Coordinates of C-alpha atoms in Angstrom, one line a residue:
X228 CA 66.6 105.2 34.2
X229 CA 67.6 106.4 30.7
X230 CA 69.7 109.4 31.9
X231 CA 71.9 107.2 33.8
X232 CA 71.9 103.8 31.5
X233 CA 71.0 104.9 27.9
X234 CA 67.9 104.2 25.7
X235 CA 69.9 100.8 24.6
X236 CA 69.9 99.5 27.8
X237 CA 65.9 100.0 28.0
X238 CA 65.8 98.4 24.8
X239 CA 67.8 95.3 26.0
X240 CA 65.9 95.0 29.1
X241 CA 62.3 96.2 29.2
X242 CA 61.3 94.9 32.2
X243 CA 64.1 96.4 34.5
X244 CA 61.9 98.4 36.5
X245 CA 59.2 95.6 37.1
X246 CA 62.6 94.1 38.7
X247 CA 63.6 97.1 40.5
X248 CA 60.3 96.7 42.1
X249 CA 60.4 93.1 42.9
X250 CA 63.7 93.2 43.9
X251 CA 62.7 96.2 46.9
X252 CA 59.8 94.6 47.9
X253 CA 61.9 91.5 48.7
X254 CA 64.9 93.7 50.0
X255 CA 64.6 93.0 53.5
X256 CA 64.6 89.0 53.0
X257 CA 67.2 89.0 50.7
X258 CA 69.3 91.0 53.8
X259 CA 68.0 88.3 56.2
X260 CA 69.4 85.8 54.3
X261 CA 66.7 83.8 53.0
X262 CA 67.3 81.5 50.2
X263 CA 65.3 81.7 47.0
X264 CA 63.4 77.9 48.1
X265 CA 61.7 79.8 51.5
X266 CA 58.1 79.8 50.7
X267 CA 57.5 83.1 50.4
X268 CA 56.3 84.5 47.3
X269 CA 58.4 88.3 47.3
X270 CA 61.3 86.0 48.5
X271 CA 61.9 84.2 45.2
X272 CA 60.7 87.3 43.1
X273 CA 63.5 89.1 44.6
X274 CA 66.3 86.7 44.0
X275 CA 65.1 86.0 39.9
X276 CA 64.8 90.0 39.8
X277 CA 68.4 90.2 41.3
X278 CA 69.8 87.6 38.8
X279 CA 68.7 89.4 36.0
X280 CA 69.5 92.9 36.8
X281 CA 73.2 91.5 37.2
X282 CA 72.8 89.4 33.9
X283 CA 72.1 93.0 32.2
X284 CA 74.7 94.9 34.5
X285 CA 77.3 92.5 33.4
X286 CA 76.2 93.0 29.2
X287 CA 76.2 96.5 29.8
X288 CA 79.8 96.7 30.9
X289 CA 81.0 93.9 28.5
X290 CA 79.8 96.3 25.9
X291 CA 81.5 99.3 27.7
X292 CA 84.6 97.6 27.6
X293 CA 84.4 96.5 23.8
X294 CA 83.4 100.5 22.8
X295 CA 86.4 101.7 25.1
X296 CA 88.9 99.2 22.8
X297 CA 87.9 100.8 19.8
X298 CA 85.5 98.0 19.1
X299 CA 81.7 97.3 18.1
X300 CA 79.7 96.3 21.1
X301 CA 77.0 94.4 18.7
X302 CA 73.9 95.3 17.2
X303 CA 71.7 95.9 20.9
X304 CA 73.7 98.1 21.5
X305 CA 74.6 100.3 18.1
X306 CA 73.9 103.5 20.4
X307 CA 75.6 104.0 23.4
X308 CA 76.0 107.8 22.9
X309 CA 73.1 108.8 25.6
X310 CA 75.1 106.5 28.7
X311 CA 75.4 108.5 31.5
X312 CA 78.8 110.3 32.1
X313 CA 78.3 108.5 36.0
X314 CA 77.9 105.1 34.1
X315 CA 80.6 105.6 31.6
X316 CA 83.3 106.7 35.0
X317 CA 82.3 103.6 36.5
X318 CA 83.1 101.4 33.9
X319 CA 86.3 103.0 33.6
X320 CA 87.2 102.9 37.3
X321 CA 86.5 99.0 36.9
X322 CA 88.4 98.3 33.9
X323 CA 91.3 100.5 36.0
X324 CA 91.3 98.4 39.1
X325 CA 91.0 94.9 37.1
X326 CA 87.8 94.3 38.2
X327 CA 86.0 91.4 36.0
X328 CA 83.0 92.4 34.2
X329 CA 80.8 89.8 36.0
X330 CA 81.7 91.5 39.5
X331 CA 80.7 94.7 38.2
X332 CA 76.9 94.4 38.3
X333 CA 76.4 94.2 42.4
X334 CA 78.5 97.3 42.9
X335 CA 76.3 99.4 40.3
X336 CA 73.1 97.5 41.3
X337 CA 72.7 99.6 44.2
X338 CA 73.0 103.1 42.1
X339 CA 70.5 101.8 40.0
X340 CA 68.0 100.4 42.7
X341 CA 68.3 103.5 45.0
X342 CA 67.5 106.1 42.6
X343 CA 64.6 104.4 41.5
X344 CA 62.9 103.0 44.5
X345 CA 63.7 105.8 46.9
X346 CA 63.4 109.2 45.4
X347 CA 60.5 108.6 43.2
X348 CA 58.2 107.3 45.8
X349 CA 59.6 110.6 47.5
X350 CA 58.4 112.7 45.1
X351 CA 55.0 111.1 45.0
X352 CA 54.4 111.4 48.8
X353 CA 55.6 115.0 48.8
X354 CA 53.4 116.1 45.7
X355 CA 50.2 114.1 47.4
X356 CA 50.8 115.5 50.8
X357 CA 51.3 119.3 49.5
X358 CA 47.9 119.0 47.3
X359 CA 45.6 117.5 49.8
X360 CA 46.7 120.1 52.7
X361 CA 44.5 123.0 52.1
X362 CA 46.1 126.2 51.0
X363 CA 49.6 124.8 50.7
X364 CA 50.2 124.7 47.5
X365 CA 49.6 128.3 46.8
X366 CA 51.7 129.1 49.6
X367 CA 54.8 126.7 48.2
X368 CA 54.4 128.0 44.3
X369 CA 54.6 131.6 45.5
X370 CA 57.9 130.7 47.2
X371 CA 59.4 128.7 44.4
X372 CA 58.5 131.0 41.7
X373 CA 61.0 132.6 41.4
X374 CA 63.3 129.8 40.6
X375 CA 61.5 127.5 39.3
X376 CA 59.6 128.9 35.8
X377 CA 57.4 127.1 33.2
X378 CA 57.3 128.7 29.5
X379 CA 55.3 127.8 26.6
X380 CA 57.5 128.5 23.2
X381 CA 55.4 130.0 20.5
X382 CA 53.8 127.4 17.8
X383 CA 55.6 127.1 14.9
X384 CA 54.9 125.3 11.6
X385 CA 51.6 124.6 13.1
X386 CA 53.2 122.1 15.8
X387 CA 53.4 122.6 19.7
X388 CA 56.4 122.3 21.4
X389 CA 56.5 120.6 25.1
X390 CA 56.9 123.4 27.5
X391 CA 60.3 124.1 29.0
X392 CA 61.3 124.6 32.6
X393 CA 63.8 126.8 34.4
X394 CA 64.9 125.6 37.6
X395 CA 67.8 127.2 40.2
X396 CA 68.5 124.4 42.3
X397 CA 70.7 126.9 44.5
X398 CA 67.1 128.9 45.1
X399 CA 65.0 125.8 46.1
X400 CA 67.6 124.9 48.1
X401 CA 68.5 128.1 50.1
X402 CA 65.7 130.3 49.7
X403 CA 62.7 128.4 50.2
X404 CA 62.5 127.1 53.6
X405 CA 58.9 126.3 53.6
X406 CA 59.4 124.2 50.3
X407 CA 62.5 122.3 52.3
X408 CA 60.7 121.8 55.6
X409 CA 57.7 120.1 53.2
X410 CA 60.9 118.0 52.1
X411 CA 61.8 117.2 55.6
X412 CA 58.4 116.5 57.1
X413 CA 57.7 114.0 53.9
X414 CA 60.9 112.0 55.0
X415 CA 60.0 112.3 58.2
X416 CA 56.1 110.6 57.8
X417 CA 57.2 108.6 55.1
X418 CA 60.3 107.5 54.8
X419 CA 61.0 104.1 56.4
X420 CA 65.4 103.7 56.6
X421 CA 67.3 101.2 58.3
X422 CA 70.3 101.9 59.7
X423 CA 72.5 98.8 60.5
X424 CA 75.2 99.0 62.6
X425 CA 78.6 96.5 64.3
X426 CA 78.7 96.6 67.7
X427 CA 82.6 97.7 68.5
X428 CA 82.7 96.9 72.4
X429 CA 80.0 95.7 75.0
X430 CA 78.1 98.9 76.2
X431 CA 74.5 98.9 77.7
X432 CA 72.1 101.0 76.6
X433 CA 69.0 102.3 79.3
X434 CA 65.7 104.1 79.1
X435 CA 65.3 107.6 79.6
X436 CA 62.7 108.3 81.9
X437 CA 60.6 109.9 78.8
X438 CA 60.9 106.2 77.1
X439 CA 59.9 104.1 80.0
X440 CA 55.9 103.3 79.6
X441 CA 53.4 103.6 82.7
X442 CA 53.3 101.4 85.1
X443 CA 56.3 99.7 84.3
X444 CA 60.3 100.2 85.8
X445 CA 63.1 101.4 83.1
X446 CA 65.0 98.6 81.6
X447 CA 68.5 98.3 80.3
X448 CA 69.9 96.3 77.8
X449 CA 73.4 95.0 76.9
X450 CA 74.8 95.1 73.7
X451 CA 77.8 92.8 72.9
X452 CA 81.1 93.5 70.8
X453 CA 80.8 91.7 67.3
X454 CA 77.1 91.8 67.2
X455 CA 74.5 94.1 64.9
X456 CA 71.8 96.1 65.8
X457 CA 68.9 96.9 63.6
X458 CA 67.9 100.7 63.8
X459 CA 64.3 101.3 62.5
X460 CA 64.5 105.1 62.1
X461 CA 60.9 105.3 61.9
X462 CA 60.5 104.4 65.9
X463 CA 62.0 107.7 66.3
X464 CA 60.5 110.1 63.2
X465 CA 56.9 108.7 64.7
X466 CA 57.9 109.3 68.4
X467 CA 55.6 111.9 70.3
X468 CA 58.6 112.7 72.9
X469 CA 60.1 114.1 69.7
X470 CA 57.6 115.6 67.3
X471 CA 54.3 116.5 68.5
X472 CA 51.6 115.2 66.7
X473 CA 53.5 112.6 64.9
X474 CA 51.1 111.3 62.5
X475 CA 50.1 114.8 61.1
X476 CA 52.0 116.4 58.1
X477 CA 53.2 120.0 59.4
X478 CA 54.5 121.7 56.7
X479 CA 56.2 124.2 58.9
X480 CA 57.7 121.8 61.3
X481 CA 61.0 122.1 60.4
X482 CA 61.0 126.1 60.2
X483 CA 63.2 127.9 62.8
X484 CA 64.4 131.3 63.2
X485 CA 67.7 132.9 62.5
X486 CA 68.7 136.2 63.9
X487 CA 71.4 137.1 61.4
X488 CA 73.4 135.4 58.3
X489 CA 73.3 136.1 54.5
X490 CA 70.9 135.6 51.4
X491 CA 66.8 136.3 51.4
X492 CA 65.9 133.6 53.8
X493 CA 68.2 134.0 56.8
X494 CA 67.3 137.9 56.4
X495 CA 63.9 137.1 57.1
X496 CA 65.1 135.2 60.0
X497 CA 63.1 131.6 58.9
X498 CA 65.8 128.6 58.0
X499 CA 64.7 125.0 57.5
X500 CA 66.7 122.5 59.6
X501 CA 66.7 119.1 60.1
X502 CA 67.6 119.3 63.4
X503 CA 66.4 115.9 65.4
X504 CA 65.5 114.1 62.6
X505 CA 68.0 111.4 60.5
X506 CA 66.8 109.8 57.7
X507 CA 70.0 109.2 56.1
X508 CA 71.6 107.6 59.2
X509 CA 75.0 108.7 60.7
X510 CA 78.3 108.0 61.2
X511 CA 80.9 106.4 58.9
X512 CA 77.5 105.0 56.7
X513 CA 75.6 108.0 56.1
X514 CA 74.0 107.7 53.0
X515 CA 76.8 109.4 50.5
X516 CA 73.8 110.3 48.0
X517 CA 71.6 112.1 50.2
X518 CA 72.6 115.2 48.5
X519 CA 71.8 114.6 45.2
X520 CA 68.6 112.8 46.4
X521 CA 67.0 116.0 48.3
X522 CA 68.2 117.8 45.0
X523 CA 66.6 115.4 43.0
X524 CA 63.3 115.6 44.5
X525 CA 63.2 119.0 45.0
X526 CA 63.7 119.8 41.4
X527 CA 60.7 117.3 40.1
X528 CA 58.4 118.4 42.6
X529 CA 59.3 122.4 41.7
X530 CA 59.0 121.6 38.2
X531 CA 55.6 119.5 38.5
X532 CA 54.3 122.1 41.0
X533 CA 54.4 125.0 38.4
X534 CA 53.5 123.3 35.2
X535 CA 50.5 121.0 36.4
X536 CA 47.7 121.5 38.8
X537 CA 46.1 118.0 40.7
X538 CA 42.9 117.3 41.7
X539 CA 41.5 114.2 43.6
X540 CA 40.0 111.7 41.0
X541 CA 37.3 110.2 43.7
X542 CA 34.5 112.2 44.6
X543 CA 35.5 112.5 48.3
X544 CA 39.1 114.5 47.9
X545 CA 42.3 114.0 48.8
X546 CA 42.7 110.4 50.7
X547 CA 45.9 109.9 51.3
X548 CA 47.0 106.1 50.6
X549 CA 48.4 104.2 53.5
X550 CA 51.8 102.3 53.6
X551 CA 52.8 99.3 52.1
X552 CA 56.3 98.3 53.7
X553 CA 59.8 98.8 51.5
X554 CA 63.3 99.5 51.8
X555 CA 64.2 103.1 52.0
X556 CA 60.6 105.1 51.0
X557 CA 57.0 103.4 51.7
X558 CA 55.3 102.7 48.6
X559 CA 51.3 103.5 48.8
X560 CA 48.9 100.5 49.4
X561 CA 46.7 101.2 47.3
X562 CA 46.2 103.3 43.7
X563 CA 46.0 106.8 43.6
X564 CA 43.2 108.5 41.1
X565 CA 44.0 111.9 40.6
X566 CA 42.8 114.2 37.5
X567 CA 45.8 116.0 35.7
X568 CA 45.2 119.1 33.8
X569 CA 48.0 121.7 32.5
X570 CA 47.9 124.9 34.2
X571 CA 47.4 128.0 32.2
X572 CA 49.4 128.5 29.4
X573 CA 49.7 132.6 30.0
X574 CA 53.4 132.6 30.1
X575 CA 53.9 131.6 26.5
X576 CA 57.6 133.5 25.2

């Protein structure tokens, strides 16, 4: 949250992620339409969390605006040095277009909310699921090391320094497939998207004879022009007539072969695709970060995978938590113990 809003903005509203939080575990009532009165608990959280993010969204442009006139925002918010370059573009594309500071907020809202709530619990699911399959993580740091290095930097005047990480997002990305198809199966298992679509003309839509359940006759359904359909892309990502052994986190699921093509990975003939599998929707509305999210996780998990080792906090090892329903990415149901301990520090420079 600091990279992209600045420390001032933390400083100004300490509680914005216990509202980020509220606010996605409400999501899917607030898209209903429920009003704040409907007696359930997450409802009203989610509308007071809403409210107040936009209260700070609008304090944080109405600053913007005073800095970019040459003038002195106030006292909270002396520093505005450390806003994000994003956050700062923004603001300017508002002020160009006219747009009032008030109306700003829901338009940033969802920057702020979906790199919070989604990519996060991402990286948690995929740091959990690599640890507790046995073997695995010694398979995905030996692929990743070379592009993604921890270094301790000598003590000097008898204090430590944090260590420092080098990453090359370009590597992760293109010459680790069994890194990405870790990526891809964690989406897969526990991602939990909604895609929501406007019908454009009537059309009916039948089941395949792989869809239609024993015993019964396939069934068709019509689907009128100016309606919406909900799509739960977890139906599919859990379907067994699409991925054997649904429930089961195969690291190499997502691995195919390729015969020829450039770079280490296609010369070894093993690629990680996607191929049947959609988290980000499609069409017109495909998620326009999706991007910068796989980069994002990728480079936290690389760079927690090489500089800390995990181990299981309970007695029993690894259990992995169950689901607890959200927006974009399930959040566990239940506390995770784990013990965190800095791996060896032989690669001081």
């Amino acid at each position: 949250m600091p990279s992209l809003m600045g420390e001032a903005f933390m400083e100004y509203y300490p509680t914005v992620l216990d509202d980020i939080w509220a606010l996605d575990d409400g999501f899917n009532y607030l898209a209903l339409g429920l009003p704040r009165w409907f007696p359930i608990r997450s409802v009203t959280k989610a509308h007071l969390a809403r409210a107040r993010l936009n209260a700070a969204l609008l304090e944080i442009h109405k600053a913007l605006d005073t800095l970019a006139a040459g003038g002195e925002p106030g006292p909270e918010w002396r520093d505005m040095s450390d806003v994000s370059p994003v956050m700062k573009d923004r603001n300017a594309a508002w002020r160009g277009h006219g747009i009032a500071p008030k109306e700003r907020g829901p338009g940033d809202l969802g920057i702020v909310w979906a790199m919070n709530a989604n990519a996060n619990n991402l990286v948690f699911w995929m740091l959990v699921r690599i640890w507790a399959t046995p073997g695995l993580v010694e398979r995905v740091r030996g692929e990743i090391s070379p592009f993604a290095r921890a270094s301790q930097p000598k003590q000097a005047f008898g204090m430590h320094e944090p260590p420092r990480l080098n990453l090359s997002l370009a590597g992760l990305l293109q010459e680790c497939p069994l890194f990405k198809s870790c990526y891809l199966e964690t989406l897969r298992l526990d991602s939990r998207p909604v895609s929501v679509k406007r019908v454009g003309r009537d059309f009916v839509v039948r089941e395949t004879i792989e869809d239609v359940r024993p015993g019964t006759q396939a069934e068709s359904y019509l689907l009128k022009a100016g309606t919406y359909i909900n799509i739960p892309h977890a139906v599919h990502q859990l379907n067994p007539n699409f991925f054997e052994n649904p429930t089961v986190f195969e690291p190499e699921r997502f691995l195919v072969r390729k015969e020829k093509g450039g770079g280490k990975q296609q010369q070894q003939g093993v690629t990680a695709q996607a191929e049947r599998l959609h988290p980000w929707g499609g069409g017109h509305s495909m998620c326009t970060g999706r991007m910068f999210a796989e980069r994002e996780v990728l480079a936290f998990v690389a760079g927690i995978l090489v500089t800390w080792d995990f181990e299981p906090g309970t007695p029993g090892g690894w259990v992995m938590p169950g689901h607890r329903k959200a927006t974009g990415v399930a959040v566990p149901s239940n506390d995770l113990r784990v013990k965190l301990r800095r791996r060896p520090s032989s690669w001081a420079i």
